[in-house]
PDB file of C-alpha atoms in Angstrom:
ATOM      1  CA  ALA A   1      58.999   7.044  16.712  1.00  0.00           C
ATOM      2  CA  ARG A   2      56.463  10.004  16.716  1.00  0.00           C
ATOM      3  CA  VAL A   3      55.621   9.473  20.449  1.00  0.00           C
ATOM      4  CA  SER A   4      59.514   9.386  21.353  1.00  0.00           C
ATOM      5  CA  GLY A   5      59.920  12.653  18.973  1.00  0.00           C
ATOM      6  CA  ALA A   6      56.875  14.629  20.550  1.00  0.00           C
ATOM      7  CA  ALA A   7      58.261  13.593  23.967  1.00  0.00           C
ATOM      8  CA  ASP A   8      61.930  14.965  23.350  1.00  0.00           C
ATOM      9  CA  PHE A   9      60.214  18.044  21.481  1.00  0.00           C
ATOM     10  CA  ARG A  10      58.226  18.783  24.680  1.00  0.00           C
ATOM     11  CA  ARG A  11      61.244  18.301  27.013  1.00  0.00           C
ATOM     12  CA  VAL A  12      63.316  20.577  24.814  1.00  0.00           C
ATOM     13  CA  THR A  13      60.487  23.007  24.861  1.00  0.00           C
ATOM     14  CA  ILE A  14      59.895  22.875  28.621  1.00  0.00           C
ATOM     15  CA  ARG A  15      63.590  23.625  29.155  1.00  0.00           C
ATOM     16  CA  ALA A  16      63.643  26.467  26.676  1.00  0.00           C
ATOM     17  CA  MET A  17      60.574  28.196  28.000  1.00  0.00           C
ATOM     18  CA  ALA A  18      61.326  27.689  31.583  1.00  0.00           C
ATOM     19  CA  PRO A  19      61.139  31.224  33.217  1.00  0.00           C
ATOM     20  CA  THR A  20      64.728  32.738  34.172  1.00  0.00           C
ATOM     21  CA  LYS A  21      65.086  33.527  37.856  1.00  0.00           C
ATOM     22  CA  ARG A  22      65.162  37.207  38.238  1.00  0.00           C
ATOM     23  CA  THR A  23      66.285  38.893  41.543  1.00  0.00           C
ATOM     24  CA  ALA A  24      63.845  41.368  42.922  1.00  0.00           C
ATOM     25  CA  ALA A  25      66.784  44.167  42.593  1.00  0.00           C
ATOM     26  CA  GLY A  26      67.427  43.207  38.953  1.00  0.00           C
ATOM     27  CA  ALA A  27      63.812  43.155  38.218  1.00  0.00           C
ATOM     28  CA  GLY A  28      63.286  46.652  39.938  1.00  0.00           C
ATOM     29  CA  LEU A  29      60.426  44.788  41.876  1.00  0.00           C
ATOM     30  CA  ALA A  30      59.489  43.737  45.233  1.00  0.00           C
ATOM     31  CA  ALA A  31      60.034  39.800  45.207  1.00  0.00           C
ATOM     32  CA  THR A  32      56.626  38.214  44.979  1.00  0.00           C
ATOM     33  CA  SER A  33      55.455  34.994  46.833  1.00  0.00           C
ATOM     34  CA  PRO A  34      54.273  31.952  44.610  1.00  0.00           C
ATOM     35  CA  GLY A  35      51.319  31.510  46.917  1.00  0.00           C
ATOM     36  CA  LYS A  36      49.844  34.436  45.178  1.00  0.00           C
ATOM     37  CA  SER A  37      48.895  32.167  42.064  1.00  0.00           C
ATOM     38  CA  THR A  38      46.156  30.191  43.562  1.00  0.00           C
ATOM     39  CA  ARG A  39      45.119  26.895  43.084  1.00  0.00           C
ATOM     40  CA  ARG A  40      42.159  27.500  41.471  1.00  0.00           C
ATOM     41  CA  ALA A  41      43.538  29.805  38.803  1.00  0.00           C
ATOM     42  CA  ARG A  42      46.199  26.840  37.967  1.00  0.00           C
ATOM     43  CA  ALA A  43      43.286  24.483  37.777  1.00  0.00           C
ATOM     44  CA  THR A  44      41.410  26.419  35.531  1.00  0.00           C
ATOM     45  CA  ARG A  45      44.431  27.065  33.311  1.00  0.00           C
ATOM     46  CA  ASP A  46      45.396  23.477  33.309  1.00  0.00           C
ATOM     47  CA  ALA A  47      42.066  22.473  32.157  1.00  0.00           C
ATOM     48  CA  LYS A  48      41.821  24.887  29.079  1.00  0.00           C
ATOM     49  CA  ILE A  49      45.100  23.571  28.120  1.00  0.00           C
ATOM     50  CA  ASP A  50      44.116  20.021  28.548  1.00  0.00           C
ATOM     51  CA  ARG A  51      40.975  20.891  26.255  1.00  0.00           C
ATOM     52  CA  VAL A  52      43.408  22.618  23.719  1.00  0.00           C
ATOM     53  CA  VAL A  53      45.708  19.272  23.567  1.00  0.00           C
ATOM     54  CA  ALA A  54      42.587  17.269  23.379  1.00  0.00           C
ATOM     55  CA  CYS A  55      41.297  19.154  20.195  1.00  0.00           C
ATOM     56  CA  LEU A  56      44.893  18.776  18.874  1.00  0.00           C
ATOM     57  CA  GLY A  57      44.607  15.195  19.230  1.00  0.00           C
ATOM     58  CA  ALA A  58      40.897  14.777  17.474  1.00  0.00           C
ATOM     59  CA  GLU A  59      42.066  14.306  13.905  1.00  0.00           C
ATOM     60  CA  ALA A  60      38.269  14.535  12.796  1.00  0.00           C
ATOM     61  CA  LEU A  61      38.458  18.291  13.928  1.00  0.00           C
ATOM     62  CA  MET A  62      42.038  19.303  12.695  1.00  0.00           C
ATOM     63  CA  PRO A  63      42.646  20.553   9.015  1.00  0.00           C
ATOM     64  CA  PRO A  64      43.949  17.815   6.926  1.00  0.00           C
ATOM     65  CA  THR A  65      46.628  19.946   5.482  1.00  0.00           C
ATOM     66  CA  VAL A  66      48.547  19.829   8.932  1.00  0.00           C
ATOM     67  CA  PRO A  67      50.657  16.583   9.448  1.00  0.00           C
ATOM     68  CA  ARG A  68      50.000  14.499  12.424  1.00  0.00           C
ATOM     69  CA  ARG A  69      53.463  15.011  13.672  1.00  0.00           C
ATOM     70  CA  VAL A  70      52.915  18.982  13.747  1.00  0.00           C
ATOM     71  CA  LEU A  71      49.874  18.387  15.915  1.00  0.00           C
ATOM     72  CA  ALA A  72      51.542  16.007  18.221  1.00  0.00           C
ATOM     73  CA  MET A  73      54.527  18.464  18.528  1.00  0.00           C
ATOM     74  CA  LEU A  74      52.117  21.394  19.153  1.00  0.00           C
ATOM     75  CA  ALA A  75      50.335  19.123  21.825  1.00  0.00           C
ATOM     76  CA  ALA A  76      53.432  18.643  23.244  1.00  0.00           C
ATOM     77  CA  GLY A  77      54.483  22.065  23.631  1.00  0.00           C
ATOM     78  CA  ALA A  78      51.305  23.478  24.678  1.00  0.00           C
ATOM     79  CA  PRO A  79      52.627  25.677  27.456  1.00  0.00           C
ATOM     80  CA  HIS A  80      50.951  25.232  31.168  1.00  0.00           C
ATOM     81  CA  ALA A  81      52.026  28.594  32.151  1.00  0.00           C
ATOM     82  CA  PHE A  82      50.242  32.126  32.628  1.00  0.00           C
ATOM     83  CA  ALA A  83      50.724  34.693  30.076  1.00  0.00           C
ATOM     84  CA  GLU A  84      53.212  36.505  32.506  1.00  0.00           C
ATOM     85  CA  GLU A  85      55.444  33.630  32.784  1.00  0.00           C
ATOM     86  CA  ARG A  86      55.692  32.443  29.273  1.00  0.00           C
ATOM     87  CA  HIS A  87      58.778  32.157  27.134  1.00  0.00           C
ATOM     88  CA  PRO A  88      58.665  33.925  23.755  1.00  0.00           C
ATOM     89  CA  LEU A  89      58.950  30.263  22.153  1.00  0.00           C
ATOM     90  CA  GLN A  90      55.894  29.495  24.223  1.00  0.00           C
ATOM     91  CA  ASP A  91      53.961  32.472  22.562  1.00  0.00           C
ATOM     92  CA  ARG A  92      55.218  31.264  19.147  1.00  0.00           C
ATOM     93  CA  ILE A  93      53.742  27.748  19.930  1.00  0.00           C
ATOM     94  CA  LEU A  94      50.303  29.369  20.983  1.00  0.00           C
ATOM     95  CA  ARG A  95      50.489  31.329  17.781  1.00  0.00           C
ATOM     96  CA  HIS A  96      50.859  28.208  15.778  1.00  0.00           C
ATOM     97  CA  ILE A  97      48.074  26.341  17.742  1.00  0.00           C
ATOM     98  CA  ARG A  98      45.770  29.662  17.150  1.00  0.00           C
ATOM     99  CA  ASP A  99      46.493  29.597  13.377  1.00  0.00           C
ATOM    100  CA  VAL A 100      45.674  25.805  13.541  1.00  0.00           C
ATOM    101  CA  PHE A 101      42.533  26.292  15.286  1.00  0.00           C
ATOM    102  CA  GLU A 102      41.440  28.864  12.831  1.00  0.00           C
ATOM    103  CA  GLN A 103      42.256  26.833   9.885  1.00  0.00           C
ATOM    104  CA  ALA A 104      40.168  23.706  11.693  1.00  0.00           C
ATOM    105  CA  ALA A 105      37.248  26.339  12.646  1.00  0.00           C
ATOM    106  CA  SER A 106      37.079  27.489   8.924  1.00  0.00           C
ATOM    107  CA  GLY A 107      37.360  24.010   7.615  1.00  0.00           C
ATOM    108  CA  LEU A 108      34.614  22.956   9.995  1.00  0.00           C
ATOM    109  CA  ALA A 109      32.418  25.908   8.989  1.00  0.00           C
ATOM    110  CA  ALA A 110      32.988  25.065   5.258  1.00  0.00           C
ATOM    111  CA  ARG A 111      32.029  21.292   6.162  1.00  0.00           C
ATOM    112  CA  LEU A 112      29.125  22.349   7.829  1.00  0.00           C
ATOM    113  CA  SER A 113      27.999  24.528   5.352  1.00  0.00           C
ATOM    114  CA  ASP A 114      28.397  21.665   2.901  1.00  0.00           C
ATOM    115  CA  GLU A 115      26.498  19.204   5.362  1.00  0.00           C
ATOM    116  CA  GLN A 116      23.691  21.619   5.554  1.00  0.00           C
ATOM    117  CA  ALA A 117      23.358  22.121   1.896  1.00  0.00           C
ATOM    118  CA  VAL A 118      23.164  18.195   1.817  1.00  0.00           C
ATOM    119  CA  ALA A 119      20.447  18.363   4.584  1.00  0.00           C
ATOM    120  CA  ASP A 120      18.530  21.047   2.765  1.00  0.00           C
ATOM    121  CA  GLY A 121      18.881  18.711  -0.475  1.00  0.00           C
ATOM    122  CA  LYS A 122      17.424  15.872   1.512  1.00  0.00           C
ATOM    123  CA  ALA A 123      14.696  17.900   3.193  1.00  0.00           C
ATOM    124  CA  THR A 124      13.385  18.947  -0.198  1.00  0.00           C
ATOM    125  CA  GLU A 125      13.589  15.468  -1.574  1.00  0.00           C
ATOM    126  CA  ILE A 126      11.639  14.371   1.661  1.00  0.00           C
ATOM    127  CA  GLU A 127       9.027  17.100   1.278  1.00  0.00           C
ATOM    128  CA  ALA A 128       8.679  16.273  -2.555  1.00  0.00           C
ATOM    129  CA  ALA A 129       8.399  12.515  -1.452  1.00  0.00           C
ATOM    130  CA  VAL A 130       5.879  13.305   1.045  1.00  0.00           C
ATOM    131  CA  THR A 131       3.794  15.275  -1.267  1.00  0.00           C
ATOM    132  CA  LYS A 132       4.061  12.568  -3.906  1.00  0.00           C
ATOM    133  CA  ALA A 133       3.030  10.017  -1.431  1.00  0.00           C
ATOM    134  CA  ALA A 134       0.124  12.277  -0.501  1.00  0.00           C
ATOM    135  CA  SER A 135      -0.769  12.587  -4.240  1.00  0.00           C
ATOM    136  CA  LEU A 136      -0.654   8.730  -4.545  1.00  0.00           C
ATOM    137  CA  ALA A 137      -2.693   8.241  -1.522  1.00  0.00           C
ATOM    138  CA  ALA A 138      -5.493  10.480  -2.809  1.00  0.00           C
ATOM    139  CA  GLU A 139      -5.202   8.640  -6.260  1.00  0.00           C
ATOM    140  CA  ILE A 140      -5.611   5.190  -4.468  1.00  0.00           C
ATOM    141  CA  VAL A 141      -8.671   6.337  -2.550  1.00  0.00           C
ATOM    142  CA  ALA A 142     -10.004   7.546  -5.981  1.00  0.00           C
ATOM    143  CA  CYS A 143      -9.112   4.093  -7.373  1.00  0.00           C
ATOM    144  CA  GLU A 144     -10.743   2.396  -4.484  1.00  0.00           C
ATOM    145  CA  THR A 145     -13.906   4.613  -4.712  1.00  0.00           C
ATOM    146  CA  ALA A 146     -14.073   3.698  -8.573  1.00  0.00           C
ATOM    147  CA  ILE A 147     -13.553   0.142  -8.006  1.00  0.00           C
ATOM    148  CA  ALA A 148     -16.467   0.355  -5.335  1.00  0.00           C
ATOM    149  CA  ASP A 149     -18.744   2.207  -7.904  1.00  0.00           C
ATOM    150  CA  GLN A 150     -17.996  -0.755 -10.494  1.00  0.00           C
ATOM    151  CA  GLU A 151     -18.505  -3.336  -8.062  1.00  0.00           C
ATOM    152  CA  THR A 152     -21.866  -1.816  -7.351  1.00  0.00           C
ATOM    153  CA  ALA A 153     -22.741  -1.553 -10.998  1.00  0.00           C
ATOM    154  CA  VAL A 154     -21.749  -4.984 -11.403  1.00  0.00           C
ATOM    155  CA  ALA A 155     -23.645  -6.339  -8.581  1.00  0.00           C
ATOM    156  CA  GLU A 156     -26.928  -4.374 -10.107  1.00  0.00           C
ATOM    157  CA  ALA A 157     -26.241  -5.856 -13.669  1.00  0.00           C
ATOM    158  CA  GLU A 158     -25.894  -9.442 -12.297  1.00  0.00           C
ATOM    159  CA  ALA A 159     -29.129  -8.879 -10.367  1.00  0.00           C
ATOM    160  CA  ALA A 160     -30.863  -7.515 -13.467  1.00  0.00           C
ATOM    161  CA  VAL A 161     -29.205 -10.608 -15.353  1.00  0.00           C
ATOM    162  CA  ALA A 162     -30.608 -12.824 -12.548  1.00  0.00           C
ATOM    163  CA  SER A 163     -34.051 -11.256 -12.916  1.00  0.00           C
ATOM    164  CA  ALA A 164     -34.107 -11.610 -16.464  1.00  0.00           C
ATOM    165  CA  GLY A 165     -32.966 -15.163 -16.277  1.00  0.00           C
ATOM    166  CA  ARG A 166     -36.033 -15.788 -14.256  1.00  0.00           C
ATOM    167  CA  GLU A 167     -38.181 -14.172 -16.385  1.00  0.00           C
ATOM    168  CA  ARG A 168     -37.116 -15.950 -19.448  1.00  0.00           C
ATOM    169  CA  GLN A 169     -37.543 -19.403 -17.344  1.00  0.00           C
ATOM    170  CA  SER A 170     -41.131 -18.250 -16.538  1.00  0.00           C
ATOM    171  CA  ALA A 171     -41.717 -17.550 -20.238  1.00  0.00           C
ATOM    172  CA  GLU A 172     -40.215 -20.687 -21.380  1.00  0.00           C
ATOM    173  CA  ALA A 173     -42.534 -22.611 -18.834  1.00  0.00           C
ATOM    174  CA  ALA A 174     -45.624 -20.687 -20.049  1.00  0.00           C
ATOM    175  CA  LYS A 175     -44.456 -21.296 -23.580  1.00  0.00           C
ATOM    176  CA  LYS A 176     -44.161 -25.085 -22.881  1.00  0.00           C
ATOM    177  CA  SER A 177     -47.536 -24.998 -20.952  1.00  0.00           C
ATOM    178  CA  LYS A 178     -49.238 -23.408 -24.053  1.00  0.00           C
ATOM    179  CA  GLN A 179     -47.398 -26.015 -26.422  1.00  0.00           C
ATOM    180  CA  ASN A 180     -48.574 -28.812 -24.101  1.00  0.00           C
ATOM    181  CA  GLU A 181     -52.127 -27.284 -24.155  1.00  0.00           C
ATOM    182  CA  GLN A 182     -51.965 -26.651 -27.767  1.00  0.00           C
ATOM    183  CA  ALA A 183     -50.691 -30.407 -28.447  1.00  0.00           C
ATOM    184  CA  GLY A 184     -53.779 -31.493 -26.364  1.00  0.00           C
ATOM    185  CA  VAL A 185     -56.320 -29.284 -28.088  1.00  0.00           C
ATOM    186  CA  THR A 186     -54.620 -30.685 -31.481  1.00  0.00           C
ATOM    187  CA  LYS A 187     -54.723 -34.201 -30.421  1.00  0.00           C
ATOM    188  CA  GLN A 188     -58.326 -33.876 -29.197  1.00  0.00           C
ATOM    189  CA  LEU A 189     -59.169 -32.173 -32.642  1.00  0.00           C
ATOM    190  CA  ASP A 190     -57.462 -35.037 -34.385  1.00  0.00           C
ATOM    191  CA  ALA A 191     -59.504 -37.448 -32.548  1.00  0.00           C
ATOM    192  CA  LEU A 192     -62.630 -35.581 -33.142  1.00  0.00           C
ATOM    193  CA  LYS A 193     -61.908 -35.480 -36.766  1.00  0.00           C
ATOM    194  CA  ALA A 194     -61.246 -39.250 -36.826  1.00  0.00           C
ATOM    195  CA  LEU A 195     -64.498 -39.791 -34.846  1.00  0.00           C
ATOM    196  CA  LEU A 196     -66.447 -37.464 -37.086  1.00  0.00           C
ATOM    197  CA  GLY A 197     -65.098 -39.153 -40.366  1.00  0.00           C
ATOM    198  CA  GLY A 198     -65.311 -42.511 -38.901  1.00  0.00           C
ATOM    199  CA  SER A 199     -67.813 -43.939 -36.736  1.00  0.00           C
ATOM    200  CA  LEU A 200     -70.008 -41.072 -36.525  1.00  0.00           C
ATOM    201  CA  ASN A 201     -70.493 -40.812 -40.521  1.00  0.00           C
ATOM    202  CA  ALA A 202     -70.940 -44.631 -40.523  1.00  0.00           C
ATOM    203  CA  LEU A 203     -73.832 -44.421 -38.138  1.00  0.00           C
ATOM    204  CA  VAL A 204     -75.379 -41.557 -39.966  1.00  0.00           C
ATOM    205  CA  GLU A 205     -75.225 -43.167 -43.276  1.00  0.00           C
ATOM    206  CA  GLU A 206     -76.411 -46.620 -41.684  1.00  0.00           C
ATOM    207  CA  GLU A 207     -73.369 -48.393 -43.074  1.00  0.00           C
ATOM    208  CA  PHE A 208     -73.457 -51.394 -40.706  1.00  0.00           C
ATOM    209  CA  ALA A 209     -74.923 -54.655 -41.797  1.00  0.00           C
ATOM    210  CA  THR A 210     -76.665 -55.527 -38.404  1.00  0.00           C
ATOM    211  CA  PRO A 211     -78.158 -53.603 -35.790  1.00  0.00           C
ATOM    212  CA  GLN A 212     -75.650 -55.222 -33.321  1.00  0.00           C
ATOM    213  CA  ASP A 213     -72.770 -53.796 -35.405  1.00  0.00           C
ATOM    214  CA  ALA A 214     -74.453 -50.344 -35.422  1.00  0.00           C
ATOM    215  CA  GLN A 215     -75.045 -50.853 -31.293  1.00  0.00           C
ATOM    216  CA  LYS A 216     -71.460 -51.624 -30.838  1.00  0.00           C
ATOM    217  CA  ALA A 217     -70.476 -48.691 -33.019  1.00  0.00           C
ATOM    218  CA  CYS A 218     -72.329 -46.274 -31.292  1.00  0.00           C
ATOM    219  CA  SER A 219     -71.299 -47.548 -27.750  1.00  0.00           C
ATOM    220  CA  LYS A 220     -67.753 -47.106 -28.838  1.00  0.00           C
ATOM    221  CA  PHE A 221     -68.527 -43.414 -30.354  1.00  0.00           C
ATOM    222  CA  VAL A 222     -70.171 -42.495 -27.090  1.00  0.00           C
ATOM    223  CA  LYS A 223     -67.304 -43.628 -24.966  1.00  0.00           C
ATOM    224  CA  ASP A 224     -64.854 -41.772 -27.511  1.00  0.00           C
ATOM    225  CA  MET A 225     -66.924 -38.824 -27.010  1.00  0.00           C
ATOM    226  CA  GLU A 226     -66.592 -39.021 -23.250  1.00  0.00           C
ATOM    227  CA  ARG A 227     -63.082 -39.163 -23.442  1.00  0.00           C
ATOM    228  CA  ILE A 228     -62.629 -35.820 -25.323  1.00  0.00           C
ATOM    229  CA  GLY A 229     -65.072 -34.336 -22.803  1.00  0.00           C
ATOM    230  CA  ALA A 230     -68.469 -34.008 -24.532  1.00  0.00           C
ATOM    231  CA  GLU A 231     -71.232 -33.008 -22.826  1.00  0.00           C
ATOM    232  CA  GLU A 232     -73.235 -35.751 -21.009  1.00  0.00           C
ATOM    233  CA  SER A 233     -76.444 -34.300 -22.065  1.00  0.00           C
ATOM    234  CA  LEU A 234     -75.740 -34.538 -25.575  1.00  0.00           C
ATOM    235  CA  LEU A 235     -74.204 -38.121 -25.057  1.00  0.00           C
ATOM    236  CA  ALA A 236     -77.140 -39.498 -23.497  1.00  0.00           C
ATOM    237  CA  SER A 237     -79.612 -38.669 -26.449  1.00  0.00           C
ATOM    238  CA  ALA A 238     -77.036 -39.559 -29.139  1.00  0.00           C
ATOM    239  CA  PRO A 239     -77.780 -43.487 -29.124  1.00  0.00           C
ATOM    240  CA  ALA A 240     -81.623 -42.713 -29.702  1.00  0.00           C
ATOM    241  CA  VAL A 241     -80.845 -40.337 -32.442  1.00  0.00           C
ATOM    242  CA  LEU A 242     -77.886 -42.185 -34.179  1.00  0.00           C
ATOM    243  CA  LEU A 243     -79.536 -45.617 -34.097  1.00  0.00           C
ATOM    244  CA  LYS A 244     -82.714 -44.571 -35.832  1.00  0.00           C
ATOM    245  CA  PRO A 245     -83.249 -45.304 -39.260  1.00  0.00           C
ATOM    246  CA  LYS A 246     -82.585 -42.197 -41.694  1.00  0.00           C
ATOM    247  CA  ASP A 247     -86.051 -42.053 -42.793  1.00  0.00           C
ATOM    248  CA  GLN A 248     -87.234 -41.748 -39.140  1.00  0.00           C
ATOM    249  CA  ARG A 249     -84.997 -39.073 -37.709  1.00  0.00           C
TER     250      ARG A 249
END
């Protein structure tokens, strides 16, 4: 229905705007030939009108306050005529088109201003985000450096603990060796005390009933002394001394 109405409007407008034939005598001018309007001028004019019509059909560019049917009628009535050939109604249509375009230009300028404000706001947000990202990156680098330092400190502490552990093991081994050595000395000392308080004392005091018993005890004493590491020169002379009677020593 809208297309039909626009077409009817265009037909009526064309008929109304058709230039009235005037004779040269009535106009007071010499008759002119249609050939003076060159094809190039008509093509340029038609191309401009076609662009105007295309803009009127672009709803995104047109002001929202102008109904679509009005835009369609203006597009249908856009005059394909030179200024000197226009009908007064065509001039009125052109004025309406100019008003619509001025409103459109004003609306587009306001929209552009709003979009520019939004873009500026986004640019500010992006700049702030970039600054924050740079700050976070610096913090990350600082944290990584701190972590590396801590890892180095932990490695050094672990090395120190390992060294202390080895030293402790060495000290414990030395302690155990000393304890074993002390135990051996204690054992030898106990054995020596047992010898001194046992067979040696019996030999010195002549407590054996027969010389044979004394000889056995002396041999055993010499062997026991050999086990605990007594000097061989002393042990070699021990039987001769221990087996003598007390009054002959």
